[in-house]
CSV table of C-alpha atoms and ligand atoms in Angstrom, one decimal:
chain,number,residue,atom,x,y,z
A,1,UNK,CA,-32.1,24.3,0.1
A,2,UNK,CA,-29.0,25.6,-1.6
A,3,UNK,CA,-25.9,25.1,0.3
A,4,UNK,CA,-24.4,28.1,2.0
A,5,UNK,CA,-21.2,29.8,1.0
A,6,UNK,CA,-18.8,30.7,3.9
A,7,UNK,CA,-15.8,32.9,2.9
A,8,UNK,CA,-12.7,33.4,4.9
A,9,UNK,CA,-10.3,36.3,4.0
A,10,UNK,CA,-6.9,35.7,5.3
A,11,UNK,CA,-5.2,32.3,5.1
A,12,UNK,CA,-2.9,32.2,8.1
A,13,UNK,CA,-3.3,30.8,11.6
A,14,UNK,CA,-6.6,32.4,12.5
A,15,UNK,CA,-8.2,31.7,9.0
A,16,UNK,CA,-6.8,28.1,8.6
A,17,UNK,CA,-8.0,27.0,12.1
A,18,UNK,CA,-11.4,28.7,11.2
A,19,UNK,CA,-11.5,26.6,8.1
A,20,UNK,CA,-10.6,23.5,9.8
A,21,UNK,CA,-13.0,24.0,12.6
A,22,UNK,CA,-15.9,24.7,10.2
A,23,UNK,CA,-15.5,21.2,8.6
A,24,UNK,CA,-15.0,19.6,12.0
A,25,UNK,CA,-18.3,21.0,13.2
A,26,UNK,CA,-20.1,19.5,10.1
A,27,UNK,CA,-20.3,22.5,7.9
A,28,UNK,CA,-20.9,21.0,4.5
A,29,UNK,CA,-21.6,24.1,2.5
A,30,UNK,CA,-19.1,25.8,0.1
A,31,UNK,CA,-16.0,27.1,1.9
A,32,UNK,CA,-13.5,29.4,0.4
A,33,UNK,CA,-10.3,30.4,2.0
A,34,UNK,CA,-8.6,33.5,0.4
A,35,UNK,CA,-4.9,34.2,1.2
A,36,UNK,CA,-2.7,36.9,-0.3
A,37,UNK,CA,0.5,34.7,0.4
A,38,UNK,CA,1.3,31.9,-1.7
A,39,UNK,CA,2.2,29.5,1.1
A,40,UNK,CA,-0.3,27.5,2.7
A,41,UNK,CA,-1.6,28.6,6.2
A,42,UNK,CA,1.3,28.8,8.8
A,43,UNK,CA,2.2,29.7,12.1
A,44,UNK,CA,4.6,32.6,12.6
A,45,UNK,CA,6.3,32.0,15.9
A,46,UNK,CA,8.9,29.4,14.4
A,47,UNK,CA,10.0,32.4,12.1
A,48,UNK,CA,11.9,34.2,14.6
A,49,UNK,CA,12.7,31.0,16.9
A,50,UNK,CA,13.3,27.3,15.8
A,51,UNK,CA,13.4,28.1,12.1
A,52,UNK,CA,15.5,31.1,12.4
A,53,UNK,CA,18.0,29.5,14.8
A,54,UNK,CA,18.3,26.6,12.2
A,55,UNK,CA,17.0,24.2,15.0
A,56,UNK,CA,14.0,23.3,13.1
A,57,UNK,CA,12.9,22.6,9.4
A,58,UNK,CA,10.7,25.0,7.5
A,59,UNK,CA,7.9,22.5,7.5
A,60,UNK,CA,7.2,22.9,11.3
A,61,UNK,CA,5.4,26.2,10.5
A,62,UNK,CA,2.5,24.7,8.4
A,63,UNK,CA,-0.8,23.9,9.9
A,64,UNK,CA,-1.4,21.2,7.0
A,65,UNK,CA,0.2,19.9,3.8
A,66,UNK,CA,-1.2,21.9,0.8
A,67,UNK,CA,-3.3,18.8,-0.4
A,68,UNK,CA,-5.2,18.7,3.0
A,69,UNK,CA,-7.4,21.8,1.7
A,70,UNK,CA,-8.7,20.0,-1.3
A,71,UNK,CA,-9.0,16.9,0.7
A,72,UNK,CA,-11.4,18.9,3.0
A,73,UNK,CA,-13.4,20.5,0.2
A,74,UNK,CA,-11.7,23.8,1.1
A,75,UNK,CA,-11.4,26.1,-2.0
A,76,UNK,CA,-8.2,27.6,-0.8
A,77,UNK,CA,-7.1,30.3,-3.1
A,78,UNK,CA,-3.4,31.1,-2.7
A,79,UNK,CA,-1.8,34.5,-4.0
A,80,UNK,CA,-5.4,36.1,-4.1
A,81,UNK,CA,-6.2,39.2,-2.3
A,82,UNK,CA,-9.7,40.4,-1.2
A,83,UNK,CA,-9.7,44.1,-2.4
A,84,UNK,CA,-13.5,45.3,-2.2
A,85,UNK,CA,-16.3,44.5,0.1
A,86,UNK,CA,-20.0,45.3,-0.4
A,87,UNK,CA,-21.9,44.6,2.8
A,88,UNK,CA,-25.4,45.2,0.9
A,89,UNK,CA,-24.9,42.5,-1.8
A,90,UNK,CA,-22.6,40.4,0.4
A,91,UNK,CA,-20.0,40.5,-2.3
A,92,UNK,CA,-16.1,40.4,-2.3
A,93,UNK,CA,-14.0,41.6,-5.2
A,94,UNK,CA,-10.9,39.5,-5.7
A,95,UNK,CA,-7.6,40.3,-7.2
A,96,UNK,CA,-6.3,39.7,-9.7
A,97,UNK,CA,-9.8,38.8,-10.7
A,98,UNK,CA,-13.1,37.5,-9.8
A,99,UNK,CA,-16.0,38.2,-7.4
A,100,UNK,CA,-17.4,36.1,-4.7
A,101,UNK,CA,-20.8,36.1,-2.8
A,102,UNK,CA,-20.9,34.9,0.7
A,103,UNK,CA,-23.6,34.0,3.3
A,104,UNK,CA,-21.1,34.5,6.0
A,105,UNK,CA,-17.7,36.2,5.9
A,106,UNK,CA,-14.7,35.8,8.3
A,107,UNK,CA,-12.2,38.5,8.2
A,108,UNK,CA,-8.7,37.2,9.5
A,109,UNK,CA,-6.3,39.7,7.7
A,110,UNK,CA,-3.9,39.9,10.7
A,111,UNK,CA,-1.2,42.5,10.9
A,112,UNK,CA,1.3,44.1,8.6
A,113,UNK,CA,4.8,45.5,9.7
A,114,UNK,CA,5.2,49.2,10.3
A,115,UNK,CA,8.0,50.2,8.0
A,116,UNK,CA,10.7,52.9,8.4
A,117,UNK,CA,10.9,55.4,5.8
A,118,UNK,CA,14.3,57.1,6.2
A,119,UNK,CA,17.3,57.7,3.9
A,120,UNK,CA,18.6,54.4,2.8
A,121,UNK,CA,15.4,52.3,3.5
A,122,UNK,CA,15.6,50.6,0.1
A,123,UNK,CA,19.1,49.5,0.4
A,124,UNK,CA,19.5,45.6,0.3
A,125,UNK,CA,20.0,44.1,3.7
A,126,UNK,CA,17.3,46.2,5.4
A,127,UNK,CA,14.9,43.5,6.4
A,128,UNK,CA,11.5,43.1,8.2
A,129,UNK,CA,10.2,39.8,9.6
A,130,UNK,CA,6.5,38.9,9.1
A,131,UNK,CA,6.4,36.2,6.4
A,132,UNK,CA,8.1,32.8,5.7
A,133,UNK,CA,10.1,34.3,2.7
A,134,UNK,CA,11.4,37.1,4.9
A,135,UNK,CA,12.6,34.5,7.6
A,136,UNK,CA,14.1,32.5,4.7
A,137,UNK,CA,16.1,35.5,3.6
A,138,UNK,CA,17.1,36.4,7.3
A,139,UNK,CA,18.2,32.9,7.9
A,140,UNK,CA,20.5,33.0,4.9
A,141,UNK,CA,22.0,36.3,6.1
A,142,UNK,CA,22.6,35.2,9.7
A,143,UNK,CA,24.3,32.2,8.4
A,144,UNK,CA,27.1,34.6,7.0
A,145,UNK,CA,27.8,35.4,10.5
A,146,UNK,CA,28.3,39.2,9.7
A,147,UNK,CA,27.3,42.2,11.9
A,148,UNK,CA,23.5,42.8,12.4
A,149,UNK,CA,21.7,45.7,13.9
A,150,UNK,CA,18.3,45.2,15.0
A,151,UNK,CA,16.1,48.2,15.3
A,152,UNK,CA,13.5,48.1,17.9
A,153,UNK,CA,13.7,45.8,21.3
A,154,UNK,CA,10.4,44.3,21.2
A,155,UNK,CA,9.4,40.6,21.1
A,156,UNK,CA,10.4,40.3,17.4
A,157,UNK,CA,13.6,42.4,17.8
A,158,UNK,CA,14.9,40.4,20.7
A,159,UNK,CA,13.9,36.9,19.4
A,160,UNK,CA,15.8,37.9,16.2
A,161,UNK,CA,18.9,39.1,18.2
A,162,UNK,CA,19.0,35.9,19.9
A,163,UNK,CA,18.9,33.9,16.7
A,164,UNK,CA,21.6,36.0,15.0
A,165,UNK,CA,23.7,35.6,18.1
A,166,UNK,CA,23.1,31.9,17.9
A,167,UNK,CA,24.6,32.1,14.3
A,168,UNK,CA,27.6,33.9,15.6
A,169,UNK,CA,26.6,37.3,14.2
A,170,UNK,CA,27.9,40.5,16.3
A,171,UNK,CA,24.5,42.1,17.2
A,172,UNK,CA,23.6,45.6,18.1
A,173,UNK,CA,20.1,46.3,19.2
A,174,UNK,CA,19.0,50.1,18.9
A,175,UNK,CA,16.0,51.1,21.0
A,176,UNK,CA,14.3,54.5,21.7
A,177,UNK,CA,13.4,53.5,25.4
A,178,UNK,CA,15.7,52.9,28.2
A,179,UNK,CA,15.0,49.2,28.4
A,180,UNK,CA,13.9,46.5,26.1
A,181,UNK,CA,10.0,45.6,26.3
A,182,UNK,CA,9.7,48.4,28.6
A,183,UNK,CA,6.1,49.3,27.6
A,184,UNK,CA,4.8,45.7,27.7
A,185,UNK,CA,6.6,44.5,30.8
A,186,UNK,CA,7.7,47.4,32.8
A,187,UNK,CA,11.0,48.1,34.3
A,188,UNK,CA,11.2,45.1,36.5
A,189,UNK,CA,11.0,42.4,34.0
A,190,UNK,CA,12.4,44.4,31.2
A,191,UNK,CA,15.6,44.4,33.2
A,192,UNK,CA,15.9,40.7,33.1
A,193,UNK,CA,15.8,40.7,29.3
A,194,UNK,CA,18.2,43.5,29.0
A,195,UNK,CA,20.7,41.5,31.4
A,196,UNK,CA,19.9,38.1,29.4
A,197,UNK,CA,20.9,39.6,26.0
A,198,UNK,CA,23.8,41.4,27.5
A,199,UNK,CA,25.1,38.1,29.0
A,200,UNK,CA,24.8,36.6,25.4
A,201,UNK,CA,27.1,39.4,24.1
A,202,UNK,CA,24.2,41.8,22.6
A,203,UNK,CA,25.2,45.5,22.3
A,204,UNK,CA,22.4,47.6,23.3
A,205,UNK,CA,22.0,51.4,22.4
A,206,UNK,CA,19.2,52.8,24.4
A,207,UNK,CA,17.6,56.2,23.8
A,208,UNK,CA,18.6,55.8,20.2
A,209,UNK,CA,16.8,57.5,17.3
A,210,UNK,CA,17.5,56.2,13.7
A,211,UNK,CA,19.1,58.8,11.3
A,212,UNK,CA,19.7,56.9,8.2
A,213,UNK,CA,20.8,53.7,6.6
A,214,UNK,CA,24.2,54.1,4.8
A,215,UNK,CA,25.4,51.6,2.2
A,216,UNK,CA,27.6,51.1,-0.9
A,217,UNK,CA,26.7,49.4,-4.4
A,218,UNK,CA,23.0,49.4,-3.3
A,219,UNK,CA,23.6,47.3,0.0
A,220,UNK,CA,23.3,48.5,3.5
A,221,UNK,CA,27.0,49.0,5.4
A,222,UNK,CA,25.7,51.0,8.5
A,223,UNK,CA,22.9,52.3,10.5
A,224,UNK,CA,23.6,56.0,11.5
A,225,UNK,CA,21.9,56.9,14.8
A,226,UNK,CA,20.2,60.3,15.3
A,227,UNK,CA,23.4,61.5,17.4
A,228,UNK,CA,25.6,60.6,14.4
A,229,UNK,CA,26.9,57.2,16.0
A,230,UNK,CA,27.5,54.8,13.0
A,231,UNK,CA,26.9,51.1,13.5
A,232,UNK,CA,28.3,48.7,10.9
A,233,UNK,CA,26.0,46.1,9.7
A,234,UNK,CA,25.2,44.1,6.6
A,235,UNK,CA,22.0,43.0,7.9
A,236,UNK,CA,19.3,45.4,9.4
A,237,UNK,CA,16.2,44.0,11.0
A,238,UNK,CA,13.7,46.6,11.6
A,239,UNK,CA,11.1,45.5,14.3
A,240,UNK,CA,9.2,48.7,15.1
A,241,UNK,CA,5.8,47.1,15.4
A,242,UNK,CA,2.7,46.2,13.3
A,243,UNK,CA,-0.6,47.5,12.5
A,244,UNK,CA,-3.9,45.8,12.0
A,245,UNK,CA,-4.9,45.1,8.2
A,246,UNK,CA,-8.2,46.9,8.5
A,247,UNK,CA,-8.5,48.4,5.0
A,248,UNK,CA,-11.0,46.1,3.6
A,249,UNK,CA,-13.2,46.5,6.6
A,250,UNK,CA,-12.9,50.2,6.9
A,251,UNK,CA,-13.6,50.8,3.2
A,252,UNK,CA,-16.7,48.7,3.5
A,253,UNK,CA,-18.0,50.9,6.5
A,254,UNK,CA,-17.5,48.2,9.1
A,255,UNK,CA,-16.8,49.7,12.6
A,256,UNK,CA,-13.1,49.9,13.0
A,257,UNK,CA,-11.3,51.1,16.1
A,258,UNK,CA,-7.7,50.0,16.8
A,259,UNK,CA,-8.9,46.9,14.7
A,260,UNK,CA,-12.1,45.5,13.4
A,261,UNK,CA,-14.6,46.1,16.5
A,262,UNK,CA,-16.5,42.8,17.4
A,263,UNK,CA,-18.8,41.6,20.3
A,264,UNK,CA,-18.0,38.7,22.3
A,265,UNK,CA,-19.1,36.4,19.4
A,266,UNK,CA,-16.4,37.9,17.1
A,267,UNK,CA,-19.3,39.4,15.1
A,268,UNK,CA,-18.6,42.9,13.4
A,269,UNK,CA,-21.0,45.8,13.1
A,270,UNK,CA,-22.4,43.8,10.0
A,271,UNK,CA,-24.5,40.7,11.3
A,272,UNK,CA,-23.0,38.6,8.5
A,273,UNK,CA,-19.3,39.3,8.9
A,274,UNK,CA,-16.9,38.1,11.7
A,275,UNK,CA,-13.4,38.9,12.6
A,276,UNK,CA,-10.7,37.2,14.4
A,277,UNK,CA,-7.0,37.1,15.2
A,278,UNK,CA,-4.6,39.9,15.1
A,279,UNK,CA,-7.1,42.1,13.2
A,280,UNK,CA,-10.1,41.9,15.6
A,281,UNK,CA,-10.6,44.3,18.5
A,282,UNK,CA,-13.3,42.1,20.4
A,283,UNK,CA,-15.0,42.6,23.6
A,284,UNK,CA,-13.6,40.7,26.3
A,285,UNK,CA,-16.1,40.1,29.2
A,286,UNK,CA,-13.5,39.0,31.5
A,287,UNK,CA,-11.7,42.2,31.2
A,288,UNK,CA,-14.6,44.3,30.6
A,289,UNK,CA,-13.3,46.0,27.7
A,290,UNK,CA,-12.4,45.7,23.9
A,291,UNK,CA,-9.0,44.4,23.2
A,292,UNK,CA,-6.9,43.7,20.2
A,293,UNK,CA,-4.4,40.9,20.9
A,294,UNK,CA,-1.5,40.4,18.5
A,295,UNK,CA,-0.6,36.9,19.7
A,296,UNK,CA,-0.6,33.4,18.5
A,297,UNK,CA,-3.1,32.0,21.2
A,298,UNK,CA,-5.6,34.6,20.0
A,299,UNK,CA,-5.4,33.4,16.5
A,300,UNK,CA,-5.2,29.8,17.3
A,301,UNK,CA,-8.4,29.9,19.6
A,302,UNK,CA,-10.2,32.9,18.0
A,303,UNK,CA,-10.4,31.3,14.5
A,304,UNK,CA,-12.4,28.2,15.9
A,305,UNK,CA,-14.4,30.6,18.0
A,306,UNK,CA,-15.5,32.6,15.2
A,307,UNK,CA,-16.2,29.4,13.1
A,308,UNK,CA,-18.5,28.2,15.7
A,309,UNK,CA,-20.2,31.8,16.0
A,310,UNK,CA,-20.7,31.7,12.1
A,311,UNK,CA,-22.4,28.3,12.7
A,312,UNK,CA,-25.0,29.8,15.2
A,313,UNK,CA,-22.9,29.2,18.4
A,314,UNK,CA,-23.6,31.5,21.3
A,315,UNK,CA,-20.7,31.0,23.5
A,316,UNK,CA,-18.8,34.1,24.6
A,317,UNK,CA,-15.1,34.2,23.4
A,318,UNK,CA,-13.5,35.2,26.8
A,319,UNK,CA,-9.8,34.2,26.9
A,320,UNK,CA,-7.2,35.2,29.4
A,321,UNK,CA,-4.7,36.8,27.0
A,322,UNK,CA,-1.7,34.5,26.7
A,323,UNK,CA,1.5,34.8,24.8
A,324,UNK,CA,5.0,33.2,24.7
A,325,UNK,CA,8.5,33.7,23.9
A,326,UNK,CA,11.8,31.8,23.8
A,327,UNK,CA,15.2,33.6,23.8
A,328,UNK,CA,18.4,31.6,24.1
A,329,UNK,CA,17.9,29.3,27.1
A,330,UNK,CA,14.8,31.4,28.7
A,331,UNK,CA,11.3,30.3,27.7
A,332,UNK,CA,8.4,32.3,29.1
A,333,UNK,CA,4.7,32.3,29.0
A,334,UNK,CA,2.5,35.4,30.0
A,335,UNK,CA,-1.1,35.3,31.0
A,336,UNK,CA,-3.4,38.1,31.5
A,337,UNK,CA,-3.4,41.8,30.4
A,338,UNK,CA,-2.5,45.2,32.1
A,339,UNK,CA,-1.9,48.7,30.7
A,340,UNK,CA,1.2,50.7,31.6
A,341,UNK,CA,0.3,52.5,34.7
A,342,UNK,CA,-2.5,50.1,35.6
A,343,UNK,CA,-0.7,48.0,38.1
A,344,UNK,CA,1.2,49.3,41.2
A,345,UNK,CA,4.0,46.7,41.5
A,346,UNK,CA,5.5,43.4,40.3
A,347,UNK,CA,6.2,40.7,42.7
A,348,UNK,CA,8.4,37.7,42.1
A,349,UNK,CA,8.5,34.0,43.1
A,350,UNK,CA,12.0,32.8,42.6
A,351,UNK,CA,14.9,35.0,41.7
A,352,UNK,CA,14.7,36.8,38.3
A,353,UNK,CA,18.5,37.7,38.4
A,354,UNK,CA,20.5,36.5,35.3
A,355,UNK,CA,23.4,34.8,36.5
A,356,UNK,CA,26.4,33.0,35.2
A,357,UNK,CA,24.7,29.6,35.6
A,358,UNK,CA,22.1,30.5,32.8
A,359,UNK,CA,18.8,31.9,32.5
A,360,UNK,CA,16.7,32.3,35.8
A,361,UNK,CA,13.7,30.5,36.8
A,362,UNK,CA,10.7,32.8,38.4
A,363,UNK,CA,7.3,33.6,38.4
A,364,UNK,CA,6.3,37.5,38.1
A,365,UNK,CA,3.0,38.9,39.1
A,366,UNK,CA,1.8,42.2,38.1
A,367,UNK,CA,-0.6,43.5,40.9
A,368,UNK,CA,-3.0,46.1,41.7
A,369,UNK,CA,-3.7,46.2,45.4
A,370,UNK,CA,-3.7,42.3,46.3
A,371,UNK,CA,-5.1,41.4,42.9
A,372,UNK,CA,-3.1,39.7,40.1
A,373,UNK,CA,-3.9,41.3,36.8
A,374,UNK,CA,-1.1,39.4,34.9
A,375,UNK,CA,1.6,36.7,35.6
A,376,UNK,CA,4.5,35.3,33.8
A,377,UNK,CA,6.3,31.8,34.3
A,378,UNK,CA,9.9,32.0,33.0
A,379,UNK,CA,11.5,28.5,32.7
A,380,UNK,CA,8.9,27.0,35.3
A,381,UNK,CA,6.3,25.1,33.3
A,382,UNK,CA,2.8,23.5,33.8
A,383,UNK,CA,1.7,26.5,35.8
A,384,UNK,CA,0.3,28.9,33.1
A,385,UNK,CA,-3.5,27.6,33.8
A,386,UNK,CA,-3.1,28.3,37.4
A,387,UNK,CA,-1.6,31.7,36.7
A,388,UNK,CA,-4.7,32.2,34.3
A,389,UNK,CA,-7.1,31.3,37.2
A,390,UNK,CA,-5.4,33.9,39.2
A,391,UNK,CA,-5.8,36.5,36.6
A,392,UNK,CA,-9.4,35.7,36.3
A,393,UNK,CA,-9.8,36.0,39.9
A,394,UNK,CA,-7.8,39.4,39.9
A,395,UNK,CA,-9.8,41.0,37.3
A,396,UNK,CA,-13.1,39.9,39.1
A,397,UNK,CA,-11.7,41.8,42.3
A,398,UNK,CA,-10.5,38.8,44.3
A,399,UNK,CA,-7.3,39.1,46.3
A,400,UNK,CA,-4.5,36.8,46.9
A,401,UNK,CA,-2.3,36.6,50.1
A,402,UNK,CA,0.9,38.2,49.0
A,403,UNK,CA,3.1,36.4,51.5
A,404,UNK,CA,1.8,33.2,49.9
A,405,UNK,CA,2.1,34.3,46.4
A,406,UNK,CA,5.9,34.7,46.8
A,407,UNK,CA,6.2,31.6,48.5
A,408,UNK,CA,7.2,28.6,46.4
A,409,UNK,CA,6.0,26.1,48.8
A,410,UNK,CA,2.4,27.2,48.5
A,411,UNK,CA,0.4,25.8,45.5
A,412,UNK,CA,-0.7,28.7,43.4
A,413,UNK,CA,-4.5,28.0,43.6
A,414,UNK,CA,-4.1,28.1,47.5
A,415,UNK,CA,-2.8,31.7,47.3
A,416,UNK,CA,-6.3,33.1,46.8
A,417,UNK,CA,-7.4,34.8,49.8
B,501,FAD,C1,8.1,36.3,13.2
B,501,FAD,C2,7.0,36.2,14.3
B,501,FAD,C3,7.0,35.6,15.6
B,501,FAD,C4,6.0,35.6,16.4
B,501,FAD,N1,6.1,35.0,17.7
B,501,FAD,C5,5.1,35.0,18.5
B,501,FAD,C6,5.3,34.1,19.8
B,501,FAD,O1,6.2,33.8,20.2
B,501,FAD,N2,4.2,34.1,20.7
B,501,FAD,C7,3.1,34.8,20.4
B,501,FAD,O2,2.0,34.7,21.1
B,501,FAD,N3,2.7,35.4,19.1
B,501,FAD,C8,3.7,35.5,18.2
B,501,FAD,N4,3.8,36.1,16.9
B,501,FAD,C9,2.4,36.7,16.7
B,501,FAD,C10,1.5,35.6,15.9
B,501,FAD,O3,2.1,35.0,14.9
B,501,FAD,C11,0.3,36.4,15.3
B,501,FAD,O4,-0.6,36.8,16.6
B,501,FAD,C12,-0.7,35.5,14.4
B,501,FAD,O5,0.2,35.2,13.3
B,501,FAD,C13,-1.9,36.1,14.0
B,501,FAD,O6,-2.5,35.3,13.1
B,501,FAD,P1,-3.7,36.0,12.1
B,501,FAD,O7,-3.9,34.6,11.4
B,501,FAD,O8,-4.6,36.7,12.9
B,501,FAD,O9,-3.0,36.9,11.1
B,501,FAD,P2,-1.6,37.0,10.2
B,501,FAD,O10,-0.7,35.8,10.6
B,501,FAD,O11,-1.0,38.2,10.1
B,501,FAD,O12,-2.2,36.3,9.0
B,501,FAD,C14,-3.0,37.2,8.1
B,501,FAD,C15,-3.1,36.7,6.9
B,501,FAD,O13,-4.0,37.3,6.0
B,501,FAD,C16,-3.6,37.8,4.6
B,501,FAD,N5,-4.3,38.9,4.1
B,501,FAD,C17,-4.4,40.2,4.7
B,501,FAD,N6,-5.0,41.0,3.9
B,501,FAD,C18,-5.5,40.0,2.9
B,501,FAD,C19,-6.5,40.3,1.8
B,501,FAD,N7,-7.1,41.6,1.6
B,501,FAD,N8,-6.9,39.2,1.2
B,501,FAD,C20,-6.2,38.1,1.4
B,501,FAD,N9,-5.6,38.1,2.4
B,501,FAD,C21,-5.1,38.7,3.1
B,501,FAD,C22,-2.1,38.1,5.0
B,501,FAD,O14,-1.1,37.9,3.8
B,501,FAD,C23,-1.7,37.0,6.0
B,501,FAD,O15,-1.2,35.9,5.5
B,501,FAD,C24,4.7,36.2,16.1
B,501,FAD,C25,4.7,36.9,14.9
B,501,FAD,C26,5.7,37.0,14.0
B,501,FAD,C27,5.9,37.7,12.8
């Protein structure tokens, strides 16, 4: 029998972990890992945290040394993009050149930043943060300790603001909404993040539309808000969200709806093609809906899950969605999933107030009735698995005892009614 060829498009966390798992699980056919970037697969969280603050070396981001791929007989093709996909002949077209046939294909093309197209967008110093080289450029800019304006108070915007403050840059954050992270967290916990950044000297401008970037000699000098306010800056970080990179899939005719649609085995509408990580919108049986999750854990675990499915595994991929963030001295983990308007209140265990003595320690739970739909542990550790169990129970319709939930003396598993 001829050895099979498995191809992975997208050589980042999801694609890299899938390749690793295929070899660990004993796949001994031809394995090709195609990556548009020239760096070996890396994780992105350090780009807005340890690496950007200067605490960690650049090397912390990489999954493996470059040589590891050849050592494991993985044909890693850096600087190569898949530009065409023919589902009938099971063939990929590559750029700059080549075609490649596959027996199984995994699409792990991730996300790309949304860009702002306004006057001055092309000025030097207007930056985005998705890739390592963009993090290199930002780190060099922050080290000059000059004024920074961050556009968008989402996770990337806030972590970047925290890193810039750490380098001594004066930082202004301009945001359309009335609080940071308002849509993801709701007002109760969004307030904590506002107060944390204000305590570290960030100047927020809420309800702010962006008019233009103004500069001189080709370099940005200020951000002009829609109301005419001018915010001086030699570095602007635009963090206005990302979009799934679905072009290859949609032009091939795969089902795409807010990401590449997959079943619980990460299989797409074509039985020989799988998708995982940021780009996949997968059916999650735990939550009873399709979900696209743009977070680290979903790439870390989704890559291996897709690899096992490509080898014929039949286990559902049914994670409790999870993400984390570190800003200043506040570290947090969030487990679960809840859309705006789908919960009726947030309850706290511990005091979330940002005080003079540093970041608070608390748990927060997003509730519908007496069911926990999502939970956050902030500066409290080794509880996120317990929280995930409460979330699983909550989505299955089980209640907790609200009095026990807010009582630090009661172990979390004992709060279930
Ligand atoms: C700065 C930053 C900080 C983050 N911090 C956190 C955090 O603290 N916590 C958290 O939970 N999540 C965080 N995330 C999100 C997390 O990094 C992503 O969820 C994760 O990177 C998704 O991995 P992925 O492999 O699916 O996709 P990506 O990381 O987007 O990688 C996709 C890869 O595919 C390549 N590609 C795309 N199209 C093609 C093609 N046609 N041919 C070949 N290659 C292609 C791209 O170049 C890219 O290298 C952060 C993200 C960023 C950018």
